[in-house]
Coordinates of C-alpha atoms and ligand atoms in Angstrom, one line a residue:
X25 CA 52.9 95.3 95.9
X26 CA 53.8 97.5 98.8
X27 CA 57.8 98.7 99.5
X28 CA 59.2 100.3 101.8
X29 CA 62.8 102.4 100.7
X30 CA 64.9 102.8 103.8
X31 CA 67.5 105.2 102.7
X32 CA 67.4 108.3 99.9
X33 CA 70.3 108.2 98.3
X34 CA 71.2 107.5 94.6
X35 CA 70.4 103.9 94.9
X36 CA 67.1 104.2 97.2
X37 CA 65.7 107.0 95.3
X38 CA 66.6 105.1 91.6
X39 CA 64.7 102.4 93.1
X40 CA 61.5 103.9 94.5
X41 CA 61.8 105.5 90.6
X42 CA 61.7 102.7 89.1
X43 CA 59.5 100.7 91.8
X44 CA 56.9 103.1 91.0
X45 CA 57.6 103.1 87.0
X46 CA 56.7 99.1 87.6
X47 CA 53.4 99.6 89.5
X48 CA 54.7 99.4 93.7
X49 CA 53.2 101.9 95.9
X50 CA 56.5 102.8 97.5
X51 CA 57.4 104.6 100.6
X52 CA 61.0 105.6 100.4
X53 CA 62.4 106.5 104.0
X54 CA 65.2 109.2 104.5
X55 CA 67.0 110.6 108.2
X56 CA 68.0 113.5 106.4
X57 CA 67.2 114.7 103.2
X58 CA 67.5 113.0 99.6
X59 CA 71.0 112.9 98.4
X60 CA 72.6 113.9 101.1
X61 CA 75.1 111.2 102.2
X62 CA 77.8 109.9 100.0
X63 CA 76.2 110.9 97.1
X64 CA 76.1 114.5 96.8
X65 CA 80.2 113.9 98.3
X66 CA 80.9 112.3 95.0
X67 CA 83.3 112.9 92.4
X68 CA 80.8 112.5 89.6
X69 CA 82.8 109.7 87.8
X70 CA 80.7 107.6 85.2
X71 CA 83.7 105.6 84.9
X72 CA 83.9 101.2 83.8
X73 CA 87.4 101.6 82.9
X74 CA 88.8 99.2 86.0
X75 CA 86.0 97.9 87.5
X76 CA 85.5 94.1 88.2
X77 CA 84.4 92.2 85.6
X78 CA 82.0 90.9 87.0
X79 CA 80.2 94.7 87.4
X80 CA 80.4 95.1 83.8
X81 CA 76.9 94.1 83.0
X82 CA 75.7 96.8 85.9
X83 CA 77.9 99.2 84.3
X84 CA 76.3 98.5 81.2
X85 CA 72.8 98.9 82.0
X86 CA 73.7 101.6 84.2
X87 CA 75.6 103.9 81.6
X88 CA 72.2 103.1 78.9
X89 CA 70.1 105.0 81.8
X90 CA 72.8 107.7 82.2
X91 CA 72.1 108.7 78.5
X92 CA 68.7 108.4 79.2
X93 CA 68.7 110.1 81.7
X94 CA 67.6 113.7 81.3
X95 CA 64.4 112.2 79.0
X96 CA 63.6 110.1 81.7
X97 CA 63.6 112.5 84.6
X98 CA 63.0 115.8 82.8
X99 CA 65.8 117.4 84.2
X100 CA 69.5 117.7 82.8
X101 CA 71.6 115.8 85.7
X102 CA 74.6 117.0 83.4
X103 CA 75.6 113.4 82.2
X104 CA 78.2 114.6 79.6
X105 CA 80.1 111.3 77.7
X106 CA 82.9 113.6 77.1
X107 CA 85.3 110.0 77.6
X108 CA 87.5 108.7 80.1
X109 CA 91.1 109.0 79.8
X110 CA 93.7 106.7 82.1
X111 CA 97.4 108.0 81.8
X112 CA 100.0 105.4 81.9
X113 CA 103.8 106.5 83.3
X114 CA 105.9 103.5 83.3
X115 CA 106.2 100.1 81.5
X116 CA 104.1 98.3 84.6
X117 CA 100.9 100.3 85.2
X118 CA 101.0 99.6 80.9
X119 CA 101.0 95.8 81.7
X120 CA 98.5 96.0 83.9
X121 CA 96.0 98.7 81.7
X122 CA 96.7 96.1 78.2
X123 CA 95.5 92.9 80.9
X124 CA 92.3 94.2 82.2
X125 CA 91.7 95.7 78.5
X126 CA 92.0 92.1 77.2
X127 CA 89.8 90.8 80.4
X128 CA 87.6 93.4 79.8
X129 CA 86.6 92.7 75.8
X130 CA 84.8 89.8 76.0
X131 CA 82.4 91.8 78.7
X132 CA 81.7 94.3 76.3
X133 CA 84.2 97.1 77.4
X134 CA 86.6 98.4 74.3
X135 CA 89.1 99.9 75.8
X136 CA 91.4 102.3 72.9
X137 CA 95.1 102.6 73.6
X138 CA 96.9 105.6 73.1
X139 CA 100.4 106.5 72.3
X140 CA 102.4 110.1 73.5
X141 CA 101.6 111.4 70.3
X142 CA 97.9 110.8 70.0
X143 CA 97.8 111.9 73.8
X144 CA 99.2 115.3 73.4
X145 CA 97.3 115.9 70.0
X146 CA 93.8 115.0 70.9
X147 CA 94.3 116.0 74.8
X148 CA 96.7 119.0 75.3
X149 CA 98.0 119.6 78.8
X150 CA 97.3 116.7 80.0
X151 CA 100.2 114.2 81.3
X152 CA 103.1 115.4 79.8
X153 CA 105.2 112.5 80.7
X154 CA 102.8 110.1 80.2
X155 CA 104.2 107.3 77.9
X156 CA 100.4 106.2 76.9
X157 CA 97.4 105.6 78.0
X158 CA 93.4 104.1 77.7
X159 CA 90.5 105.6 76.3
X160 CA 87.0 104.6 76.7
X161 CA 84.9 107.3 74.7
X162 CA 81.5 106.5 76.2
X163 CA 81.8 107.6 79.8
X164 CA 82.1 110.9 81.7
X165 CA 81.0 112.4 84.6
X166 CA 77.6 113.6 86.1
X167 CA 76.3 116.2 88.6
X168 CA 76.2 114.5 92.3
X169 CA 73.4 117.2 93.8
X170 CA 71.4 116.7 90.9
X171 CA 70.5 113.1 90.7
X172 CA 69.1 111.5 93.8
X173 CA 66.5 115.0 93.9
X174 CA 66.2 114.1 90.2
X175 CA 64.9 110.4 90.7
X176 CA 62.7 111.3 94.1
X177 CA 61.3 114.0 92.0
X178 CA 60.6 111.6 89.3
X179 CA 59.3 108.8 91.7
X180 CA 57.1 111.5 93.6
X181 CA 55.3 112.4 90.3
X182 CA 54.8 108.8 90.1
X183 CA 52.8 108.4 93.0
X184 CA 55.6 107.5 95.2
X185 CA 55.7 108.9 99.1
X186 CA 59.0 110.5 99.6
X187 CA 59.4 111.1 103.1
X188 CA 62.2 113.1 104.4
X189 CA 64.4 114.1 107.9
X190 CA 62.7 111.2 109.7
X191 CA 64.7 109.3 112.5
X192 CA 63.8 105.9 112.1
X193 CA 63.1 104.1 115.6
X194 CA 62.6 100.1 115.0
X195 CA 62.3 98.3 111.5
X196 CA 61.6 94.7 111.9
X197 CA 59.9 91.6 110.6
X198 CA 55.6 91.1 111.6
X199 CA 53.6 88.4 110.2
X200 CA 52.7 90.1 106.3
X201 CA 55.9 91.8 105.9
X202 CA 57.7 94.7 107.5
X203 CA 57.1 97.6 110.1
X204 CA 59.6 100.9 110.3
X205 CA 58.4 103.0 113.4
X206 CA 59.6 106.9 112.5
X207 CA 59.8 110.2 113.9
X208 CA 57.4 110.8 110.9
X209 CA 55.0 107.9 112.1
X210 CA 54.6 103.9 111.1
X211 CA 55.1 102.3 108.0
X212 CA 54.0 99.1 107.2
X213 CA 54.5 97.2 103.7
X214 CA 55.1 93.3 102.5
X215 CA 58.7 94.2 101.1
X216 CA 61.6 96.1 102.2
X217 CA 64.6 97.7 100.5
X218 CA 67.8 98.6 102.0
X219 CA 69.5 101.2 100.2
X220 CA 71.4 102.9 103.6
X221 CA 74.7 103.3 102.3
X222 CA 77.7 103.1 105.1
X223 CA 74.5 102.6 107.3
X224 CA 73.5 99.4 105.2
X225 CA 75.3 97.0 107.3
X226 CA 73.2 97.7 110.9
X227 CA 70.2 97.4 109.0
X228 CA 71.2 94.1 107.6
X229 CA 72.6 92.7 110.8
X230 CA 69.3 93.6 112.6
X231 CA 67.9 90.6 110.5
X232 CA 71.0 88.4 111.2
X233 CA 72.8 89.2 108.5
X234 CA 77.1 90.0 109.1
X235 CA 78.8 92.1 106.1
X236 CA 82.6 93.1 106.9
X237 CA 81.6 97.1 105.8
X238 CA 83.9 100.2 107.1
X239 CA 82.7 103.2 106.7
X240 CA 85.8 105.9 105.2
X241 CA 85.6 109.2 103.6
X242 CA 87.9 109.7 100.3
X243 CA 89.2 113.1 99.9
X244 CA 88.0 115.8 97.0
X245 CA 88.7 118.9 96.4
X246 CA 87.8 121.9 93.8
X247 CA 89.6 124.5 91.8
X248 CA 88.4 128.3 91.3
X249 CA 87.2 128.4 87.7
X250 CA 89.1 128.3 84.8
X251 CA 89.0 128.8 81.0
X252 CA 87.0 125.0 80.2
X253 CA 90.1 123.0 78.3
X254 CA 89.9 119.7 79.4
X255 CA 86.9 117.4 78.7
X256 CA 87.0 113.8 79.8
X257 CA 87.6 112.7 83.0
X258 CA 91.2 112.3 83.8
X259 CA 92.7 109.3 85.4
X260 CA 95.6 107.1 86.1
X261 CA 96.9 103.2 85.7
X262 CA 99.6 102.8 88.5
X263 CA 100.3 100.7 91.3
X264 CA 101.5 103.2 93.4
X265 CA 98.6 104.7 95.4
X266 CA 100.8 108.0 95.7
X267 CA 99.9 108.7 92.5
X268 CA 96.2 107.2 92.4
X269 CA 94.8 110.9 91.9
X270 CA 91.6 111.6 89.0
X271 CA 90.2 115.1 87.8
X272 CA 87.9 116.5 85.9
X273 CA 86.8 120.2 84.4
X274 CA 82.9 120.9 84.9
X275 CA 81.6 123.1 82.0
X276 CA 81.4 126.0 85.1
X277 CA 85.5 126.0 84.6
X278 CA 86.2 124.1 88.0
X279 CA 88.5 121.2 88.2
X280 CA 87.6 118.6 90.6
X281 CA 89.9 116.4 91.8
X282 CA 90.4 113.2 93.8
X283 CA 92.4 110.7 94.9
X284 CA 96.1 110.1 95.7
X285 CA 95.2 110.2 99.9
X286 CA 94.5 108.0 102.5
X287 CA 90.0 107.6 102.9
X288 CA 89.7 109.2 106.9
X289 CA 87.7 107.0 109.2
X290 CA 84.3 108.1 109.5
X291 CA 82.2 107.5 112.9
X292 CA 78.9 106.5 111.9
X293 CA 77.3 108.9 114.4
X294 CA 76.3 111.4 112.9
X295 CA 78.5 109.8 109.4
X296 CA 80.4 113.6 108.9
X297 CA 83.3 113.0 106.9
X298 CA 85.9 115.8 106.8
X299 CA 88.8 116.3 104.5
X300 CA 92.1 116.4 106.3
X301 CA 93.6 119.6 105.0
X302 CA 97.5 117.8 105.8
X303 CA 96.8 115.0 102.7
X304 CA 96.1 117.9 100.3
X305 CA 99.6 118.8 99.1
X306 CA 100.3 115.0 98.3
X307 CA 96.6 115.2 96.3
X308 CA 98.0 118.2 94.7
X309 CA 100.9 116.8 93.7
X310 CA 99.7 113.5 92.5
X311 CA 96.5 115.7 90.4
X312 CA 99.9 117.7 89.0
X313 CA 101.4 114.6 87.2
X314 CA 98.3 114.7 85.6
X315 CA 97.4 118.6 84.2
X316 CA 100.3 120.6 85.2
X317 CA 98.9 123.4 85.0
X318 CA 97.1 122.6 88.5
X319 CA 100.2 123.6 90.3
X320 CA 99.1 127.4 89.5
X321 CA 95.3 127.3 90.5
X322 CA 93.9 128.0 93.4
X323 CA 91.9 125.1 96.0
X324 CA 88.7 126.7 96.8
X325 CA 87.3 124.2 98.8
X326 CA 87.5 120.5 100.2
X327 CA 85.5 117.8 101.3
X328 CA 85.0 114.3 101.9
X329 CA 81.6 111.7 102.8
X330 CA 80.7 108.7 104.6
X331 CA 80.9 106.0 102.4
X332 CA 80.5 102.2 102.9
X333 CA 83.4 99.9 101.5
X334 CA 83.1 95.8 102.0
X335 CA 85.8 93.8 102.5
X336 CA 86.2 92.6 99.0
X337 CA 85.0 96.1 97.3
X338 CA 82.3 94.7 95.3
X339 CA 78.5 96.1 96.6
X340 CA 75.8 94.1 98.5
X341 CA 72.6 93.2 96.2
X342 CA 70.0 91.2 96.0
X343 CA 67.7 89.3 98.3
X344 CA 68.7 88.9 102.0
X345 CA 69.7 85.0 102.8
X346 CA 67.4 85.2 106.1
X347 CA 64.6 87.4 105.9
X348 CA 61.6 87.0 102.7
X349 CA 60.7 90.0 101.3
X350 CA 64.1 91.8 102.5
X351 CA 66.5 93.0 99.6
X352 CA 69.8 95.2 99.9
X353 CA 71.4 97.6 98.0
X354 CA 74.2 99.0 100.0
X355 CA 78.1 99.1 100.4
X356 CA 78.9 100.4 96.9
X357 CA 82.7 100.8 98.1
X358 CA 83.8 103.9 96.0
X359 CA 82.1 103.2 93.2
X360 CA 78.3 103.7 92.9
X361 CA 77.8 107.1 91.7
X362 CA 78.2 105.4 87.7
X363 CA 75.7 102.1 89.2
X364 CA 72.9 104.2 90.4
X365 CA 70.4 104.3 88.0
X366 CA 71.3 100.5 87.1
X367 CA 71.3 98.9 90.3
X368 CA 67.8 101.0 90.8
X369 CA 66.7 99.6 87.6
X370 CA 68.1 96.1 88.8
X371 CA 66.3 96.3 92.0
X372 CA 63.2 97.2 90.9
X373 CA 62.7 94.0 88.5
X374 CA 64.2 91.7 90.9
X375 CA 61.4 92.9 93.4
X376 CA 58.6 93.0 90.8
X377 CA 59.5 90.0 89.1
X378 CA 61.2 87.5 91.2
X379 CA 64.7 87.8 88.6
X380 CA 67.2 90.4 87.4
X381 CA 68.1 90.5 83.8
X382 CA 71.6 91.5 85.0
X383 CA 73.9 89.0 87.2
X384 CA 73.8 89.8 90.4
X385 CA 75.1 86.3 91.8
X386 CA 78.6 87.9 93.0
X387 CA 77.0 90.8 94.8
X388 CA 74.9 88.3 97.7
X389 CA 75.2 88.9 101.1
X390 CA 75.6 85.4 102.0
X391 CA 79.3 85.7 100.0
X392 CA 81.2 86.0 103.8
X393 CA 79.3 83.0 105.5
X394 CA 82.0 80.4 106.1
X395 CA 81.5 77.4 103.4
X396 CA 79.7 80.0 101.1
Ligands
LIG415 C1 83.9 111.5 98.3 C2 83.3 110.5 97.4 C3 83.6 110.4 96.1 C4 83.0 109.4 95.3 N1 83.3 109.5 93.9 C5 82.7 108.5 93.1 C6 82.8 108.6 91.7 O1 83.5 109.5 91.1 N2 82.3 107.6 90.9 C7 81.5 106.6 91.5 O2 81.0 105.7 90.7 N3 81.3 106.6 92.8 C8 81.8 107.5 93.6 N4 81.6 107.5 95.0 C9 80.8 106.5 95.5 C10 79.3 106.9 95.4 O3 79.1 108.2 95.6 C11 78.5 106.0 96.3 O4 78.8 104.6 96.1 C12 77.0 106.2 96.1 O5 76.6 107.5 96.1 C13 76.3 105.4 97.2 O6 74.9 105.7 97.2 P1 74.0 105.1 98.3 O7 72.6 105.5 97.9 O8 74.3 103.7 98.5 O9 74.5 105.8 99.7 P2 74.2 107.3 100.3 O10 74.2 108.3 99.2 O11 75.1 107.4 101.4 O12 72.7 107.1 100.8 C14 72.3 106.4 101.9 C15 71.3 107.2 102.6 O13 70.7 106.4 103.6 C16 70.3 107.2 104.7 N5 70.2 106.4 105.9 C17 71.1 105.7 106.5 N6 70.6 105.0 107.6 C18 69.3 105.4 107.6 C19 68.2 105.1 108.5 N7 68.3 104.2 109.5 N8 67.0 105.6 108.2 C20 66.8 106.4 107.2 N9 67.8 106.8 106.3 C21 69.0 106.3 106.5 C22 71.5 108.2 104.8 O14 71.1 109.4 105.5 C23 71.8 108.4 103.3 O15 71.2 109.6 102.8 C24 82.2 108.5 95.8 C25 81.9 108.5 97.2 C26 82.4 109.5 98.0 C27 82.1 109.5 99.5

């Protein structure tokens, strides 16, 4: 079976990986180069405390692959499982944290629940005010540059044709399958993948196919480096998005931070996100409820990236609803950098196969058709 991969980020190149790990001769397709577009922007989160239930399987699948991950690729992405903390500062956000923990049980998430105590014994410095709080031990945080190189390099050594800084021209439907017309020259192949990110919704409405997707850019920033003292990936339950704001310390002694400001609109030509320096001191303040000892640290740099978020903040996946031999992957709303490796995985059997081991029934394209 021949694909064609348009798109190199996480999700294309995790899917040309494991294309070519299930015998496709794979072309993957990419304007700039690998990893480049939201990805690399990410935060790094390998989060499934708060995601919708019905991406727990995903998450699932996907977090296996994360541990797998440096075996599989033979290279350390810096998947660390140091745990995911979520503070909690008033009797509401606690509510809401002890109902999605309850939701979240029977698909196979066990959140823990802290009180003050255990928070400031086992996690010092962290939330001082914080009245508890959710634990989930088994995720963490991963490197952003290192993965979507790490699968194309993977997928190259398994015969697949990685093919970078081409400016696609045409993609469209011939008589066997499909035909992309590049800078780079002509691809032809019986099935075709889109994995273009914001971008995901032109390709899909070239083949009739409407997804409500707006491309935004949520706002990061990083510390200068610090004595390393806090280990999981810091978060918060509240329902004022004020206060939204995440962080984390890479073993380097950076703290990373997110959150807590508006996303910026991003034009999709040329899809450059940049980070409004006037939302950082409300970021700042918001990452401040959470370590403290922020407030006396330097910002070294900020950033932001073009990323795709659908109307109801759940991805597009599966098989297109007009075109055979189509699939998409894009639209990941936020929230892809932990589905990666899963939804590559996931893609790869449904093309191989015919069927995905993991749900993907919520995720079709065909969910915004009127009557659907
Ligand atoms: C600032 C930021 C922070 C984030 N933090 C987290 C986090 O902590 N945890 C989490 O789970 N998720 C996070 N996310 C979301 C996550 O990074 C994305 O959901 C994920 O990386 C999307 O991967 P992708 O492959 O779909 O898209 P991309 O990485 O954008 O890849 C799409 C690629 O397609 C290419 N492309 C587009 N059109 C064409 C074309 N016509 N021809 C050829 N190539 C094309 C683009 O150049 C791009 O490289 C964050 C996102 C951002 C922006």
């Amino acid at each position: 079976m021949d694909v064609i991969v348009l798109g190199g980020g996480l999700m294309g190149t995790a899917s040309a990986y494991f294309l070519a790990r299930r015998g496709a001769r794979v072309t993957l397709i990419e304007r700039n180069r690998v990893g480049t577009g939201a990805t690399v922007a990410s935060f790094g989160n390998i989060r499934r405390t708060g995601r919708h239930q019905s991406q727990l399987p995903l998450a699932h699948r996907s977090l296996r692959l994360w541990g797998e991950a440096e075996k599989m690729l033979g290279r350390d992405v810096e998947f660390r499982a140091t745990g995911h903390i979520r503070l909690i500062f008033d009797a509401g956000s606690l509510c809401d944290m002890q109902a999605y923990a309850q939701a979240a049980r029977p698909w196979g998430l066990a959140l823990e629940e802290l009180g003050p105590r255990e928070i400031r014994a086992r996690f010092p410095g962290l939330g001082p005010d914080a009245i508890a709080a959710s634990f989930s031990p088994h995720d963490g945080s991963g490197n952003p540059r290192l993965i979507a190189p790490a699968f194309a390099e993977a997928a190259r050594k398994l015969g697949a044709e990685i093919i970078e800084e081409a400016r696609v021209e045409k993609v469209a439907r011939t008589g066997s399958g499909f035909l992309v017309a590049s800078s780079k020259g002509v691809l032809a192949a019986e099935c075709l993948l889109n994995t273009a990110g914001a971008w995901g919704a032109r390709i899909a409405a070239a083949f009739g196919e409407e997804v409500p997707l707006e491309a935004r850019g949520p706002q990061m920033g990083v510390t200068e480096p610090l004595p390393h003292r806090v280990l999981p990936v810091v978060g918060i339950w509240t329902r004022d998005k004020d206060y939204g704001a995440y962080l984390r310390q890479v073993e380097r002694g950076n703290i990373v931070f997110g959150g807590a400001a508006e996303r910026v609109t991003v034009d999709l030509e040329p899809g450059h996100a940049c980070a409004d320096p006037m939302r950082l001191p409300m970021q700042l303040r918001a990452v401040a409820r959470l370590l403290p000892a922020i407030a006396k640290v330097a910002v070294i740099r900020t950033w932001s990236g073009c990323e795709g978020y659908v109307r109801d903040m759940l991805p597009v996946m599966g098989r297109s609803a007009t075109t055979p031999g189509l699939f998409h992957a894009f639209g990941f709303s936020g929230h892809g950098f932990q589905l990666g490796p899963g939804v590559g995985d996931a893609m790869a059997q449904l093309i191989t196969t015919g069927r995905s081991e993991t749900p993907l029934d919520d995720f079709r394209i065909d969910r915004f058709c009127i009557g659907a």
